[in-house]
XYZ file of C-alpha atoms in Angstrom:
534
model
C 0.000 0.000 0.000
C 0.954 3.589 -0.678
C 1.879 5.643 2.635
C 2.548 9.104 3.314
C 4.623 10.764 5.765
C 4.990 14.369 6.244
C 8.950 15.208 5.451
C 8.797 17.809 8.495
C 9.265 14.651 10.160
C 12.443 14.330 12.476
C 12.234 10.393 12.487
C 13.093 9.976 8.896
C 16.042 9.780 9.931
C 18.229 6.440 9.486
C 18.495 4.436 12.124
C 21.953 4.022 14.006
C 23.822 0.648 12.375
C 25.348 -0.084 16.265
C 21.976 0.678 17.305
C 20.020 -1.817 15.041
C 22.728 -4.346 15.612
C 23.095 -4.162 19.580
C 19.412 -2.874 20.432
C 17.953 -6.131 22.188
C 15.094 -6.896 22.164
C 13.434 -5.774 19.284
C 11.039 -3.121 19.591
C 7.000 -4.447 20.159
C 4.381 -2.962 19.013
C 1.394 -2.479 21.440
C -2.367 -1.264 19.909
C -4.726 0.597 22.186
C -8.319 0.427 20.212
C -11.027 3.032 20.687
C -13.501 5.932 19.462
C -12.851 9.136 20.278
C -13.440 10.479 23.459
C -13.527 7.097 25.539
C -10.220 8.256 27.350
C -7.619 6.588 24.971
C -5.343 10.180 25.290
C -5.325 9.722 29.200
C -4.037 5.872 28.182
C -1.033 7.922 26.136
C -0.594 9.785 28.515
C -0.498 7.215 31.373
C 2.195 5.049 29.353
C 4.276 8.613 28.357
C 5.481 7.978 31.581
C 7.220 4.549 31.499
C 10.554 4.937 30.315
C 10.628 2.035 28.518
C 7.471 3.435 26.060
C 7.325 5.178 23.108
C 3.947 6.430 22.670
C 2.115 8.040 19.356
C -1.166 8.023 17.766
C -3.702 7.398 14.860
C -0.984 5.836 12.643
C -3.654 4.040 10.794
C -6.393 6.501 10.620
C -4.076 9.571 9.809
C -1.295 7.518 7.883
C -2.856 8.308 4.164
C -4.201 11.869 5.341
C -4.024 13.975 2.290
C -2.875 11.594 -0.168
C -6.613 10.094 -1.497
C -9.552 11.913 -1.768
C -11.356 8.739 0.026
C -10.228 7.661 2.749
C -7.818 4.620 2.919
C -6.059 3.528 6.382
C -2.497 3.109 6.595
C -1.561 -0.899 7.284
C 2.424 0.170 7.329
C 2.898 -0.163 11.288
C 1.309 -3.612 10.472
C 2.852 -5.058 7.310
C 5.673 -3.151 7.213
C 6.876 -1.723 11.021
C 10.700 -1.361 10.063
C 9.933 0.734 7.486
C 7.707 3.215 9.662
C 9.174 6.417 10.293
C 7.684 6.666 14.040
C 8.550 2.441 15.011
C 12.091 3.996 13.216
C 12.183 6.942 16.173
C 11.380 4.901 18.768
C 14.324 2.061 18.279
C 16.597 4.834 17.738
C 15.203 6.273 21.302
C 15.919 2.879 22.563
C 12.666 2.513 23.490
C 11.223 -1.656 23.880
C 7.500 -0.811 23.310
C 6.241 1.628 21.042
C 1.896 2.018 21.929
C 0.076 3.204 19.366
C -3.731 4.745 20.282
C -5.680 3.888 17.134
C -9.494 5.089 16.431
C -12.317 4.489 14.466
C -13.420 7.933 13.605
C -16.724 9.961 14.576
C -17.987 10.941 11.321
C -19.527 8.080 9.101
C -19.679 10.226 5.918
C -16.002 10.099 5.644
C -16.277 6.551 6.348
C -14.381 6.558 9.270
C -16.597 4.875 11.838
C -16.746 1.020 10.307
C -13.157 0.224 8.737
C -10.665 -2.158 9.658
C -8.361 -0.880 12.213
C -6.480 -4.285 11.260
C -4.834 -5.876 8.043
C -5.682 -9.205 9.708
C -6.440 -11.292 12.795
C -2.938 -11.467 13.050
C -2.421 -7.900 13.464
C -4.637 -8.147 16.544
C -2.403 -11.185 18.140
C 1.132 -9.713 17.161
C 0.629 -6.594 18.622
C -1.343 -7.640 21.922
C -4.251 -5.161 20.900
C -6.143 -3.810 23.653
C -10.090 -2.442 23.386
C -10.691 0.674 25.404
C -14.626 1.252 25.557
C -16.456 4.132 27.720
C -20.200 3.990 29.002
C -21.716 5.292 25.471
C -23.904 7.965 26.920
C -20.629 9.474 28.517
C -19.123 9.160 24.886
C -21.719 10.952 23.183
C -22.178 13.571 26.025
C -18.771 14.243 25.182
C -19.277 14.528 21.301
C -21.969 16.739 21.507
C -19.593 18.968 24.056
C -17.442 19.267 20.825
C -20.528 19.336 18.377
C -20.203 15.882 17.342
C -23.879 15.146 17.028
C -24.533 12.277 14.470
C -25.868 9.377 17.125
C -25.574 6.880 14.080
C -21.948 7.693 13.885
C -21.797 6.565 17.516
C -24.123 3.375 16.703
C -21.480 2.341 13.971
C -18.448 2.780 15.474
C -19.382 1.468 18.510
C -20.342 -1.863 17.299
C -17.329 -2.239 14.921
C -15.358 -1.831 17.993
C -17.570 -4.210 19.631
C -17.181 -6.948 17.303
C -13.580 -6.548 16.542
C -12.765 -7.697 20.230
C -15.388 -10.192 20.346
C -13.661 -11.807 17.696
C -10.559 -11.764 18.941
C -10.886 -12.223 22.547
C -8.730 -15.452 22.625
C -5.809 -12.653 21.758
C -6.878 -9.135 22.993
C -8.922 -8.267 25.886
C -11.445 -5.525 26.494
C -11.195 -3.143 29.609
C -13.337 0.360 30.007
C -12.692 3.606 30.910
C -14.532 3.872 33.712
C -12.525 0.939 35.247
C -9.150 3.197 34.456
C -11.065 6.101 36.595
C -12.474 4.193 39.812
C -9.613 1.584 40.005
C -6.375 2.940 38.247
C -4.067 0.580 39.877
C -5.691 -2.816 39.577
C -6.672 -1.679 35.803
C -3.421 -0.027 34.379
C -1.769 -3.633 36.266
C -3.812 -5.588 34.440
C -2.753 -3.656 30.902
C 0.945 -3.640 32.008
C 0.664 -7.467 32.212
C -1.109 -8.014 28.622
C 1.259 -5.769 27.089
C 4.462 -7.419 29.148
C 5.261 -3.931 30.452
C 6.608 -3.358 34.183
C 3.533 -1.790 36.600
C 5.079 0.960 38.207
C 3.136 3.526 40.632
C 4.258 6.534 38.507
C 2.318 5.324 35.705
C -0.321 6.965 37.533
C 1.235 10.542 38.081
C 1.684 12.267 35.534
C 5.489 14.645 35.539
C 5.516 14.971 32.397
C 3.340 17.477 30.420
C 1.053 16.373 28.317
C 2.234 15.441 24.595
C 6.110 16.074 25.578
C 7.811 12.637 24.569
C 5.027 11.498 22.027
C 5.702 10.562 19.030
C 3.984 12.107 15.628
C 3.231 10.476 12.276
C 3.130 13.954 10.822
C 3.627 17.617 11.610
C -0.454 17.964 11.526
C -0.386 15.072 14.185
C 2.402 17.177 16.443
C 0.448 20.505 16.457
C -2.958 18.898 17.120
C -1.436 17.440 20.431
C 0.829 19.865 21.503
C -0.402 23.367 20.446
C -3.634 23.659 18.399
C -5.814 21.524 21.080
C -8.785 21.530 18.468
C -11.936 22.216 20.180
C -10.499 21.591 23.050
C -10.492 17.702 23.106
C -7.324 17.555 25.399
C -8.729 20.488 28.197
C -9.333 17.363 31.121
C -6.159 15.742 30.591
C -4.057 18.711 30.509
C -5.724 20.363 33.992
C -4.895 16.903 35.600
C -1.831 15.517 36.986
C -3.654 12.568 38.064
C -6.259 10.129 36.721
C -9.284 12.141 37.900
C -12.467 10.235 38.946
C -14.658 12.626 39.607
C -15.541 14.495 36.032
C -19.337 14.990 35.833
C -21.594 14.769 32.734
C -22.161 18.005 30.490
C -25.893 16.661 30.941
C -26.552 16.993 26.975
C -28.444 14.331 25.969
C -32.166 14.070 26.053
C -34.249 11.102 26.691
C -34.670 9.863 23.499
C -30.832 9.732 23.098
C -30.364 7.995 26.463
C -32.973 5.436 25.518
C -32.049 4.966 21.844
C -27.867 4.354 22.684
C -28.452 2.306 26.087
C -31.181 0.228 23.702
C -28.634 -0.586 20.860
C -25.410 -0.254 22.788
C -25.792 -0.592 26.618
C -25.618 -4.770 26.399
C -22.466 -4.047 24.397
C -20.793 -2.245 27.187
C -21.463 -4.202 30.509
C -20.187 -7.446 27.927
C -17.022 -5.909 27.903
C -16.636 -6.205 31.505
C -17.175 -10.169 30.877
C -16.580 -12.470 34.539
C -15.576 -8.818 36.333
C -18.888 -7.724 36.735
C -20.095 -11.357 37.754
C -20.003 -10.677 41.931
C -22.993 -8.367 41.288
C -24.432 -9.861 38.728
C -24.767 -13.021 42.064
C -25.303 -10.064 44.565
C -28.213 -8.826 42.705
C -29.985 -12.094 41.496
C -29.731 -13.536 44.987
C -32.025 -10.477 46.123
C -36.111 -11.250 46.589
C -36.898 -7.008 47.109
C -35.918 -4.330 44.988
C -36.531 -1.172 46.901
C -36.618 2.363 44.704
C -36.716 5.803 45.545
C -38.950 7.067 43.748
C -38.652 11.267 43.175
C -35.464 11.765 40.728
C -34.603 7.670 40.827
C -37.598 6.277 38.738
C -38.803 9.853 37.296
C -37.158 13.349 36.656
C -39.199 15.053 39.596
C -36.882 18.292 40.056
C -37.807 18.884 36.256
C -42.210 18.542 36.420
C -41.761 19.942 39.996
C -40.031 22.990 38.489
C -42.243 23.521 35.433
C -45.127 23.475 38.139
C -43.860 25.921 39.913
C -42.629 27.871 37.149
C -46.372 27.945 35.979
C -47.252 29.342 39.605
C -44.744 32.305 39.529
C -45.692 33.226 36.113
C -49.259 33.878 37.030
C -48.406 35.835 40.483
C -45.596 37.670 38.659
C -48.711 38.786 35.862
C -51.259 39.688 38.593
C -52.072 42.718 39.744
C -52.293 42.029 43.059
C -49.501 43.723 45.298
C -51.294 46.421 47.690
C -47.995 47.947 49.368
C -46.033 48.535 45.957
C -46.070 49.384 42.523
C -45.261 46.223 40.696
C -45.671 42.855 41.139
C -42.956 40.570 42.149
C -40.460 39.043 39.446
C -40.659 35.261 38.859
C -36.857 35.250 39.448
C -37.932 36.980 42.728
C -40.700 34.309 43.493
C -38.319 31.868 42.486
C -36.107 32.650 45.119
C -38.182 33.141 47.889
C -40.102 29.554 47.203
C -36.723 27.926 47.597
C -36.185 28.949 51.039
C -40.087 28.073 51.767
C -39.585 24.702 50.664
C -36.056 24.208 52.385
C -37.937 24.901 55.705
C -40.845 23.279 55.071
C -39.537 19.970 53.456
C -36.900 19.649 56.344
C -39.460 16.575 58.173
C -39.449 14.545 55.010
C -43.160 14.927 54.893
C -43.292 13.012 58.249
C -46.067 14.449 59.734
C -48.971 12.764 57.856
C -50.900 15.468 56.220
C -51.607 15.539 52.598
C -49.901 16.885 49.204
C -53.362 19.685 49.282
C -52.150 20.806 52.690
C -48.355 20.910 52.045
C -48.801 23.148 48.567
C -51.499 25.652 50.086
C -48.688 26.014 53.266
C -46.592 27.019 50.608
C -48.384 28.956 48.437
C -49.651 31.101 51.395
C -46.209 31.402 52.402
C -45.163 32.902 49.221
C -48.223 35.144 48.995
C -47.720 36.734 52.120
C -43.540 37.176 51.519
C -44.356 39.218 48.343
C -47.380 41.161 50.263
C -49.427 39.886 47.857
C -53.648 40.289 48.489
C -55.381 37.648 50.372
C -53.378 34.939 50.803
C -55.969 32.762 52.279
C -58.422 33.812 49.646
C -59.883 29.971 48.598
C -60.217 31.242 44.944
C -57.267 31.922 44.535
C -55.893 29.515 46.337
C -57.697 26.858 44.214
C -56.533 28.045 41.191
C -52.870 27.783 42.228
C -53.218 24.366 43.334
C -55.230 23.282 39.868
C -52.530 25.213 37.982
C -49.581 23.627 39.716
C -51.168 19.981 39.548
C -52.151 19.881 35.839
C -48.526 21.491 34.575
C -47.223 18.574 36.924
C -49.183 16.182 35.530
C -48.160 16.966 31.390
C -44.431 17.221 32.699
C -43.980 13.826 34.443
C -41.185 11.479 32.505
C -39.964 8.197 33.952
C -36.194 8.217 33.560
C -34.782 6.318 30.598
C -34.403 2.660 31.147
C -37.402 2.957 34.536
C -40.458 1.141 32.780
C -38.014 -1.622 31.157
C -35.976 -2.153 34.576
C -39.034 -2.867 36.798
C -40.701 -5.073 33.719
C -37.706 -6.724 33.975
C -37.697 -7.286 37.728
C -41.458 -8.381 37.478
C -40.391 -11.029 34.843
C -37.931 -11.909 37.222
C -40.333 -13.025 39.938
C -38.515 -9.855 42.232
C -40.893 -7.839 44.973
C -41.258 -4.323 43.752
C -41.241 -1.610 46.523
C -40.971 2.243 46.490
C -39.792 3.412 49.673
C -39.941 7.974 49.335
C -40.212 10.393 51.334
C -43.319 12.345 50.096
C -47.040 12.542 51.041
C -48.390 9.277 50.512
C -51.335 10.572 48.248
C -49.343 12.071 45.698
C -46.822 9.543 45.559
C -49.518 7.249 44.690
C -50.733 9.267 42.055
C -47.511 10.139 40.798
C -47.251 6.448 39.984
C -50.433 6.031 38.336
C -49.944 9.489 36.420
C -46.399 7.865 35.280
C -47.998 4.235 34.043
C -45.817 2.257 37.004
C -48.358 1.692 39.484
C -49.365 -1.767 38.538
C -45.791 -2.811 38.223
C -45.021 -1.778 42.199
C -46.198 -4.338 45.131
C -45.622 -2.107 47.760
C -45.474 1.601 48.396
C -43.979 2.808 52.138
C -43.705 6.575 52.572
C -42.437 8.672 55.387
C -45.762 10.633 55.231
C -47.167 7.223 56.257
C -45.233 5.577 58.461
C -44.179 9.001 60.147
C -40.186 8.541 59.584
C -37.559 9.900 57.593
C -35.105 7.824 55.458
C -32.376 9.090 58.160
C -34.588 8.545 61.033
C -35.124 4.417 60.162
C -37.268 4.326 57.742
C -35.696 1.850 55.678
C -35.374 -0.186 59.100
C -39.450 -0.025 59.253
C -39.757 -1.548 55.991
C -37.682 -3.680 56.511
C -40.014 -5.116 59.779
C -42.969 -4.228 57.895
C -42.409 -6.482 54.872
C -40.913 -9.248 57.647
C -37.398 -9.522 55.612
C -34.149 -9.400 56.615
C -31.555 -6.638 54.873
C -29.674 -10.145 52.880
C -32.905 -9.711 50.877
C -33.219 -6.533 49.504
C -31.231 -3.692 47.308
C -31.952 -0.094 47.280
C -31.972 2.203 44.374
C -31.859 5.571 45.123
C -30.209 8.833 43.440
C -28.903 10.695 47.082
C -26.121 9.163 49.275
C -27.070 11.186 52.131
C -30.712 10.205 52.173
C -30.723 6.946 50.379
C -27.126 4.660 49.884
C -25.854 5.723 53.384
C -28.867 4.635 55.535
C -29.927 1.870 53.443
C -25.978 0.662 53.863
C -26.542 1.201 57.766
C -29.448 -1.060 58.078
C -27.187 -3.797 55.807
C -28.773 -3.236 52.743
C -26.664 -3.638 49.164
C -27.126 -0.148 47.532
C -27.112 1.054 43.674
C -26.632 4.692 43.658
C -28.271 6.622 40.299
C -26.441 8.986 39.731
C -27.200 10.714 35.794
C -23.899 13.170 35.979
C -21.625 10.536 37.461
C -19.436 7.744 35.917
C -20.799 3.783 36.031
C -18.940 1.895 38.807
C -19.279 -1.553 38.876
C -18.084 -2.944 42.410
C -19.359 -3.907 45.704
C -16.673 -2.817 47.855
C -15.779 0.393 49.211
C -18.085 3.102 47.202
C -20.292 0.345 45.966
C -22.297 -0.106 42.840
C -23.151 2.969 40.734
C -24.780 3.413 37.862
C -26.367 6.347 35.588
C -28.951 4.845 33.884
C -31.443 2.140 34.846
C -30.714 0.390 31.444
C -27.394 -0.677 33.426
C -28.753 -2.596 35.955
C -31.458 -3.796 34.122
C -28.245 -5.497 32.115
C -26.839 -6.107 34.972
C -30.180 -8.686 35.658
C -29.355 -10.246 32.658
C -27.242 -13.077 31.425
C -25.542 -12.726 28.203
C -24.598 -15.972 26.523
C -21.217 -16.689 24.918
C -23.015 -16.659 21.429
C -24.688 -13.434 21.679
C -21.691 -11.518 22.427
C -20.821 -9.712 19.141
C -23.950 -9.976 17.803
């Protein structure tokens, strides 16, 4: 095959005869397979800072850049390695492994997201290939952060990815970003031993900064990395000097997209964890009750809750009604003061037993009577609020994505459904009829009746209640403070939901977390050795 290499190149140089004669052993190639943005440059950067490592990128992808008006990958690292200008610089470095990051690409026009990364199976065993894959909503949260926003690119790539390790798994293995984040050490091990290299603890510190000692096919390649930062793809890595663990979602994608990638590709992911994930895979199918929160765990209740209120301060903020000033309060003003009302008010965790009705007019009056507004108690007006706030909460309630297939799931399963929330029982109870779940729950136990907060033993009470011991149940909830850390003091196995965070799959320490219900919903489920690449 024809190759290219830009001539700005310092590697075309010839190698040093003493070098090539006394330079023992050879140097091996190592592959590092991905799609872009699923943490393969914090992987580079990682290995920049073994000694013994060359590290360079997107030989194949980039190799032909420029030459063909198509685009044609560049096999020379694979069919011809002596030959390559950049394996060339790294035995004249003296370096024994040269890593190269290789990508599908994230644009399926320039048919980029379903070629061969490979010649040949071969290619795969020779150079000890290993498949980096990320949580695919994190991946396309982080396209759309750089305006990458063709899902079907994602779908494509993905699955080429996919299937090139699953059929070559006798040869490569498979290992995910997420692991890299919330267990460096056992992870980066584990890579150092596939790819023969010598686990040190500065792998995971980085001195060096970022792109200084890589290696570049081309002059394009070098400013990309090390001055251009295009749109800025390398910002996270470069404001580290650690693997970080703790980088939230941009929160970009909508339901549909969550439901339509964790649908096609979610399966994909959790089978690239294979036997790792098996401990809670056991934990969970060993459990008889599956306890939920319920308000931001099995629907997105700050959002209707918001466009309720929303709908309330836009009427007060249009009514004439203020007797001791000129204008009428701002919504950003009501806003504002119906955040403090419902810190106080919310404080008992609806523990006292009255009703949603009762809670809202508190409120409402409370609001009224902040902004001066005219009769507060009026029952009008009052009743108009209350029919305004319930209907706008009504046409904005949305079970999260993956809710209605996790707890069909779970009922297929022969598992005891119960929402344990702290809310007034009434509305929780129409919340789950208004949201389509209610025949799908066996049991519903709220602090309004039972009288106790999730940090006061509620989860304790429901435990007597449903005449269980902790062994059997898990609890899902979205809060550590109100629903992993008591549930985990009365011995119950947790699953935090947490949308912004990053999927970690372990029992110990932290525990499980996930940020979709699609995930454990997979994790329910046993995939058999002939559906994987499929």
């Amino acid at each position: 095959m024809h190759t290219h290499h830009d001539s700005t190149k310092a590697s075309n140089q010839t190698i040093d005869p003493w070098i090539d004669a006394c330079w023992k052993p050879q140097t091996r190639i190592r592959i590092l397979a991905a799609i872009p943005r699923s943490g393969s440059t914090l992987i580079m950067q990682v290995f920049g800072e073994a000694p013994e490592c060359a590290v360079t990128s997107r030989l194949v992808l980039m190799g032909n850049h420029g030459v063909h008006e198509d685009f044609r990958p560049d096999y020379t690292i694979f069919q011809d390695p002596t030959s390559h200008p950049v394996y060339q610089e790294a035995v004249s470095s003296r370096k024994s492994i040269l890593i190269s990051k290789e990508e599908l690409g994230h644009d399926c026009s320039k048919g980029e997201c379903d070629y061969n990364i490979f010649p040949d199976a071969a290619s795969i065993e020779h150079t000890k290939t290993a498949f980096l894959f990320r949580d695919p909503i994190r991946i396309f949260d982080s396209w759309k952060a750089v305006g990458w926003t063709d899902v079907q690119s994602l779908l494509i790539a993905y699955r080429k990815l996919f299937n090139t390790w699953a059929a070559n798994q006798q040869s490569a293995i498979a290992f995910t970003y997420e692991e890299v984040i919330n267990q460096p050490e056992v992870t980066i091990a584990r890579l150092c031993r596939h790819w023969d290299i010598n686990f040190s603890q500065q792998l995971l510190s980085f001195k060096r900064p970022f792109g200084n000692g890589f290696l570049f096919s081309s002059e394009r390649e070098r400013r990309i990395y090390t001055t251009d930062n295009p749109l800025g793809l390398f910002n996270t890595i470069q404001s580290n000097t650690s693997i970080n663990a703790n980088i939230k979602s941009h929160g970009l994608l909508t339901t549909a997209e969550k439901n339509l990638i964790e649908r096609n590709l979610g399966g994909l992911y959790m089978a690239t964890y294979g036997d790792r994930i098996q401990p809670i895979k056991d934990a969970l199918s060993s459990k008889t009750h599956f306890g939920f929160d319920l308000d931001d765990t099995l629907h997105s209740f700050r959002k209707a809750s918001g466009a309720a209120s929303a709908a309330v301060f836009e009427h007060l903020a249009s009514a004439t009604t203020k007797t001791t000033t000129k204008t009428p309060p701002t919504i950003e003003e009501l806003k504002t003061t119906y955040a403090q009302i419902l810190s106080r008010t919310t404080s008992t965790a609806f523990a006292d037993g009255k009703t949603s009705t009762d809670y809202r007019k508190d409120r409402f009056i409370a609001l009224m009577q902040a902004h001066n507004l005219k009769s507060p108690n009026n029952e009008e007006t009052l009743s108009h609020l209350l029919t305004l706030y319930k209907h706008t909460l009504q046409a904005s309630l949305s079970l999260k994505p993956g809710a209605a297939h996790l707890l069909s799931k779970l009922k297929s399963l022969g598992k005891t459904i119960v929402v344990i929330t702290e809310g007034p029982e009434d509305a929780q109870r129409w919340t789950l009829q208004q949201l389509g779940i209610a025949e799908k729950v066996d049991v519903l136990m709220t602090s309004n009746a039972i009288g106790k907060s999730k940090t006061e033993g509620l989860f304790g009470e429901v435990l007597g209640r449903l005449g269980i011991g902790a062994e059997k149940m898990v609890a899902v909830g979205d809060s550590v403070a109100r629903d992993v850390e008591p549930a985990k003091a009365e011995g119950i196995l947790t699953v935090l939901y947490d949308e912004a965070g990053s999927v970690r799959l372990e029992l110990e320490e932290e525990g499980v977390r996930v940020d979709s219900l699609w995930k454990l919903g997979e994790l329910l489920s046993e995939r058999r050795d002939d559906e994987i690449g499929g």
